[in-house]
GROMACS .gro file of C-alpha atoms in nm:
model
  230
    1UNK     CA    1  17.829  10.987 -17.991
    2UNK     CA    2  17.490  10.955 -18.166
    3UNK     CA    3  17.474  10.662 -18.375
    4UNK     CA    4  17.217  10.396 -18.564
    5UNK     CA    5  17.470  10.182 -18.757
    6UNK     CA    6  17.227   9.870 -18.898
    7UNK     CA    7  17.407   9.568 -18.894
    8UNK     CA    8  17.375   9.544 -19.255
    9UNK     CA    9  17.627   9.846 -19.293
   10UNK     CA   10  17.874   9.734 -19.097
   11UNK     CA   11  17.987   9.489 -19.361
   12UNK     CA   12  18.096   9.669 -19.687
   13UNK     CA   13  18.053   9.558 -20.050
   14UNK     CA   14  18.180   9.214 -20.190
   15UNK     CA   15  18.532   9.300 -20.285
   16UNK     CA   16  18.559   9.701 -20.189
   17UNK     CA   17  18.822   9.734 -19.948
   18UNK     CA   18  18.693  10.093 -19.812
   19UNK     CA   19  18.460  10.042 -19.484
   20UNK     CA   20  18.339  10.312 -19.369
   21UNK     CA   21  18.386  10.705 -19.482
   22UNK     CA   22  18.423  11.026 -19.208
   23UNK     CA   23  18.347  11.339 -19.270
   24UNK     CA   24  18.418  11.647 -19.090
   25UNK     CA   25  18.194  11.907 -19.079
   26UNK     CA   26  18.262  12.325 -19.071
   27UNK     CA   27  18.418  12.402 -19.367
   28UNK     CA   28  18.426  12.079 -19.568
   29UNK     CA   29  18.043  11.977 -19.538
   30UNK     CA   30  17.938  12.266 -19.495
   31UNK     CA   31  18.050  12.655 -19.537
   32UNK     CA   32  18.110  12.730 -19.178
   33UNK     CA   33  18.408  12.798 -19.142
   34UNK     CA   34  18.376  13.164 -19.187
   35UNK     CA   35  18.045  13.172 -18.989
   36UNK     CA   36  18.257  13.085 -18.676
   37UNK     CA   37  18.480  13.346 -18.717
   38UNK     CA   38  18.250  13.643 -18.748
   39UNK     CA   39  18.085  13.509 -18.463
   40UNK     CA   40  18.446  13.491 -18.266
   41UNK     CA   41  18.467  13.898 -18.415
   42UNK     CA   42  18.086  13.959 -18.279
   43UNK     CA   43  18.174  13.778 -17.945
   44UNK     CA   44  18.425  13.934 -17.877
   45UNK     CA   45  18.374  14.289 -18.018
   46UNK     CA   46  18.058  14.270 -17.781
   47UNK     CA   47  18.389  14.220 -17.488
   48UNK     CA   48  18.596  14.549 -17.625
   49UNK     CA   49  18.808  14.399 -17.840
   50UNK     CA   50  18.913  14.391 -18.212
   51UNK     CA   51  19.001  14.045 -18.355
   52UNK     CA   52  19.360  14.017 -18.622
   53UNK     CA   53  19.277  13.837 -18.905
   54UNK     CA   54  19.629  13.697 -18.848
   55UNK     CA   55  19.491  13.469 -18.569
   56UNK     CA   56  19.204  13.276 -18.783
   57UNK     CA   57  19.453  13.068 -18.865
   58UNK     CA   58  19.589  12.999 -18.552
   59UNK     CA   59  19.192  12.862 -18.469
   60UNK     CA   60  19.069  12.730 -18.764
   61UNK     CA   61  18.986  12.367 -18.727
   62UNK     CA   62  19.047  12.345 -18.343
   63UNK     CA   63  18.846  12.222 -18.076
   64UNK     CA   64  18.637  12.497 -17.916
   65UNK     CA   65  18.832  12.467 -17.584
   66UNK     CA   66  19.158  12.563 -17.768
   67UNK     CA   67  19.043  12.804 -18.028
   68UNK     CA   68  18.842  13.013 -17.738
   69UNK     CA   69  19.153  12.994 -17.471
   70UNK     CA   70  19.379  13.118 -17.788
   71UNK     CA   71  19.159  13.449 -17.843
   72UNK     CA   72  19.116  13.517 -17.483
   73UNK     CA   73  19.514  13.510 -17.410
   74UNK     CA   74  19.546  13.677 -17.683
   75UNK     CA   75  19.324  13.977 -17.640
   76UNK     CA   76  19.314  13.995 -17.263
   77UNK     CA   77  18.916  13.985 -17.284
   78UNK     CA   78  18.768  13.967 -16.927
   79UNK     CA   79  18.595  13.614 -16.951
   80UNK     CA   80  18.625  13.262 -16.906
   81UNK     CA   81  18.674  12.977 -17.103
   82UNK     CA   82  18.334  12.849 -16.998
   83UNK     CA   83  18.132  13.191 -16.998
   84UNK     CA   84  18.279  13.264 -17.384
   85UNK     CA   85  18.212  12.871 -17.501
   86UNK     CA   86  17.842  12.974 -17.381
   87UNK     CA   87  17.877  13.297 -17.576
   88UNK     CA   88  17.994  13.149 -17.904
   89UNK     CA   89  17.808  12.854 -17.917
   90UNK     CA   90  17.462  13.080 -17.900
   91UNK     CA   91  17.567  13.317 -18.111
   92UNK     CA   92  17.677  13.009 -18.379
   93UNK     CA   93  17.335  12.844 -18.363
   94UNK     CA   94  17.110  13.157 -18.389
   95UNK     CA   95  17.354  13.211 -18.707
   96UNK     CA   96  17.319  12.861 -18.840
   97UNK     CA   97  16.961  12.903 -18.781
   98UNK     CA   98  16.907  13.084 -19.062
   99UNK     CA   99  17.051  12.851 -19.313
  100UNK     CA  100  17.339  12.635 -19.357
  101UNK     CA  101  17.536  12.649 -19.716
  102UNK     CA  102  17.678  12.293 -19.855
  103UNK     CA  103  17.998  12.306 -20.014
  104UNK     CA  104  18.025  12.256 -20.343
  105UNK     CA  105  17.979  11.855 -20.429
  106UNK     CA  106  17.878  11.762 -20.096
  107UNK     CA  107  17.499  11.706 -20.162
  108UNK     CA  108  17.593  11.459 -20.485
  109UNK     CA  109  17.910  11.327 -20.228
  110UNK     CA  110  17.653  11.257 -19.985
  111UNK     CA  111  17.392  11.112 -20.188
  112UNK     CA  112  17.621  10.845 -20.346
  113UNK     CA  113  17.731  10.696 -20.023
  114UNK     CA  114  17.391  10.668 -19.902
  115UNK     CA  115  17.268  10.515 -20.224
  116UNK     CA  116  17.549  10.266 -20.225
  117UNK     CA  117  17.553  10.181 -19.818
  118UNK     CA  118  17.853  10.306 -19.754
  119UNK     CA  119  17.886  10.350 -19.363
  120UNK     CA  120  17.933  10.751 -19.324
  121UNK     CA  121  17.994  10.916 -19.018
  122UNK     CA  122  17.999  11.297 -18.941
  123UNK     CA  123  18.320  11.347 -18.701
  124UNK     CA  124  18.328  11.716 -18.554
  125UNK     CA  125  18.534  11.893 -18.303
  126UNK     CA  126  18.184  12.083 -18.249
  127UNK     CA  127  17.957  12.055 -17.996
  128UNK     CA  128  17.691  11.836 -17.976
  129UNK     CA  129  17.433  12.114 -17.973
  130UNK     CA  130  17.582  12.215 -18.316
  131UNK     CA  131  17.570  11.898 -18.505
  132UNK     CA  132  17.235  11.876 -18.434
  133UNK     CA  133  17.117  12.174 -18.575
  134UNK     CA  134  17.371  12.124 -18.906
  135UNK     CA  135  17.213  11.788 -18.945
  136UNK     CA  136  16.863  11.957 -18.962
  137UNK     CA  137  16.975  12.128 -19.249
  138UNK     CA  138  17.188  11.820 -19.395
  139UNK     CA  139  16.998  11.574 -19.347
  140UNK     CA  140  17.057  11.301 -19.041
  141UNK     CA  141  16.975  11.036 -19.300
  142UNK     CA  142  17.322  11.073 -19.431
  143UNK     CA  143  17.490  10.952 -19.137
  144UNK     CA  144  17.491  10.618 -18.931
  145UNK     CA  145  17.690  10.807 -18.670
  146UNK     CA  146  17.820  11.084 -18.590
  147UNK     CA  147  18.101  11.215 -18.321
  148UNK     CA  148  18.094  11.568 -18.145
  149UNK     CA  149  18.388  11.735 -18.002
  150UNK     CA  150  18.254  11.747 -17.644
  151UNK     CA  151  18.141  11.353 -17.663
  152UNK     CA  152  18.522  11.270 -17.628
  153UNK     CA  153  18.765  11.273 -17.382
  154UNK     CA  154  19.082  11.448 -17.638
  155UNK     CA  155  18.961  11.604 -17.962
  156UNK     CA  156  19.131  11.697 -18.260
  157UNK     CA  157  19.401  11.697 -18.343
  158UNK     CA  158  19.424  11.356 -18.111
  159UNK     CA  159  19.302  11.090 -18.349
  160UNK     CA  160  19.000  10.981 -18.038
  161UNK     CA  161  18.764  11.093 -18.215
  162UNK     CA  162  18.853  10.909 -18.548
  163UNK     CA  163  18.905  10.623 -18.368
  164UNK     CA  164  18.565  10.621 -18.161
  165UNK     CA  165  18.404  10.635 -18.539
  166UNK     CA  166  18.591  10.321 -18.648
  167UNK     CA  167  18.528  10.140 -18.338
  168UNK     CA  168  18.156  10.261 -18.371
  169UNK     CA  169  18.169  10.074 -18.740
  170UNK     CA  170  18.380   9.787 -18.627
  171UNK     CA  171  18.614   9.916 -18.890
  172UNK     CA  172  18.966   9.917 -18.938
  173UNK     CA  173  19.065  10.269 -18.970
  174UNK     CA  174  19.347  10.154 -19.229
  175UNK     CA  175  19.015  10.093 -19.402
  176UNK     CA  176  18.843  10.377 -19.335
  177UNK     CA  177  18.858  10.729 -19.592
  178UNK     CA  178  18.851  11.044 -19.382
  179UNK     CA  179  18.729  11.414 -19.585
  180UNK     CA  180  18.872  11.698 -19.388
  181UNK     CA  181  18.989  12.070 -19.428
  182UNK     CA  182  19.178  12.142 -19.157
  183UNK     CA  183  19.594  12.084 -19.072
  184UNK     CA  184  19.422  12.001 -18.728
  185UNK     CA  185  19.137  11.734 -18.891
  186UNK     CA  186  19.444  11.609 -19.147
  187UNK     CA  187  19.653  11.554 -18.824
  188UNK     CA  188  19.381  11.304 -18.646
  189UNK     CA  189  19.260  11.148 -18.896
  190UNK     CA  190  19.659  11.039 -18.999
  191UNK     CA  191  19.704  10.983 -18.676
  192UNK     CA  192  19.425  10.712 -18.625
  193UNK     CA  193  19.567  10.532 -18.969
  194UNK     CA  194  19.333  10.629 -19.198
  195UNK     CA  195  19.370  10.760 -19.558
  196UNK     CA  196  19.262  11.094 -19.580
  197UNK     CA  197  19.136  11.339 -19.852
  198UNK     CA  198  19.249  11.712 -19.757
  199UNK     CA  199  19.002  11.967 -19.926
  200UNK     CA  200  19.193  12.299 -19.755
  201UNK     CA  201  18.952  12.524 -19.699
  202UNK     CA  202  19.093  12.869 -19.493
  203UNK     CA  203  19.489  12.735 -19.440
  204UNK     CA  204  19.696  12.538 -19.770
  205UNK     CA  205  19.757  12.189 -19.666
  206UNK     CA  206  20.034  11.984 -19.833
  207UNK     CA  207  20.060  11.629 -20.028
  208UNK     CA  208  20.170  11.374 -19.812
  209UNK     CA  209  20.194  10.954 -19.817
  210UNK     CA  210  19.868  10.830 -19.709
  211UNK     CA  211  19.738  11.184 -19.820
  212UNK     CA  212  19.596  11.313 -20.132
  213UNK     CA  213  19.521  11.684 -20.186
  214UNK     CA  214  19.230  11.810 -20.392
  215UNK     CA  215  19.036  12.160 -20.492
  216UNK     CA  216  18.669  12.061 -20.357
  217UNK     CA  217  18.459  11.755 -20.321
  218UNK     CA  218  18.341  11.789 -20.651
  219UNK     CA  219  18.668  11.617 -20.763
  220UNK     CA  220  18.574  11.324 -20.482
  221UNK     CA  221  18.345  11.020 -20.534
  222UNK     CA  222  18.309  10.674 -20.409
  223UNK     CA  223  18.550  10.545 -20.666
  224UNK     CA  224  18.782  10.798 -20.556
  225UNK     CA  225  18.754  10.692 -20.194
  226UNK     CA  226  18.754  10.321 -20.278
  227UNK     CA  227  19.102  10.393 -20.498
  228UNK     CA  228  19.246  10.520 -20.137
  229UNK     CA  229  19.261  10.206 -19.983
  230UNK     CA  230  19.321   9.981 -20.236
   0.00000   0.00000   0.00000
């Protein structure tokens, strides 16, 4: 967990009840999402075999560990879990190297919470390695903290990494709005207890209590948030 949380944004705004906002990263930051699955198609066309389009959602949104194990049981490929992490985690930053596309609303999203001191974190089932080079592109100004999928013990869907954020804020995750696209993300960030903001971006994702549905973050801004946890 990389973080510089100021003191000064650990307390929110006099009256707001919202304390800190998470954000996820591949495919509701930024447009990833189908980066990471042509380079799962490269990968593993490089190993002899064909990828089903069936299976992307089967690994959409998953840790690395789960989504890689899936598509090597799957196709039989002749390689480890560790050997294809290494494989797909090169092949993902040489791609992301060349650019990484917002999605729409995120750079207004973004610039609101910084202008109003809202304590944002970035909370990814990504590596660390991967972050790093998004935030390049993002803009690490954006984020008091941030949480990568191989910094915890249990990723997503287990609500650790959710809860590390909070507990990085000294926030109560009741408190706390969560922006994901993902059954898996929707799925932690519930679990922790906080009210979360499903922007689907691959797989439909359904209303829920404590859950509110939308098209893109264009129809999401700090009032919006604020109105979760009120």
């Amino acid at each position: 967990m990389t973080s510089t949380v100021p003191a000064s944004l650990t307390r929110t705004a006099e009256g707001a009840a919202l304390q800190a906002v998470f954000l996820d990263m591949d495919g509701t930051l930024v447009d990833t999402e189908g980066f990471w699955w042509d380079v799962e198609a490269e990968v593993f066309a490089d190993l002899g075999h064909r990828l089903d389009e069936a299976w992307r959602e089967v690994v959409v949104g998953g840790p690395m560990t789960r989504s890689a194990g899936y598509l090597i049981e799957v196709t039989g490929a002749d390689v480890t879990l560790d050997e294809l992490t290494v494989l797909l985690n090169d092949r993902f930053e040489k791609r992301i190297g060349r650019g990484v596309p917002l999605m729409p609303g995120a750079a207004r999203l973004l610039a609101e919470l910084h202008r109003h001191e809202i304590p944002t974190a970035l909370v990814s089932a990504s590596h660390r390695r991967i972050i790093d080079r998004v935030l390049d592109s993002v803009g690490r100004h954006h984020f008091a903290l941030t949480v990568a999928g191989d910094e915890v013990t249990r990723t997503k869907p287990h609500p650790e990494p959710y809860l590390t954020a909070a507990r990085g804020f000294g926030a109560d995750p009741r408190l706390c709005a969560v922006i994901e696209d993902t059954a898996t993300g929707v799925a932690a960030a519930e679990a922790a207890g906080c009210r979360v903001v499903a922007v689907p971006s691959v797989s439909p994702i359904a209303p829920a209590a404590g859950r509110v549905v939308v098209g893109s973050l264009e129809e999401v801004d700090l009032a919006f948030l604020r109105g979760l946890v009120t």
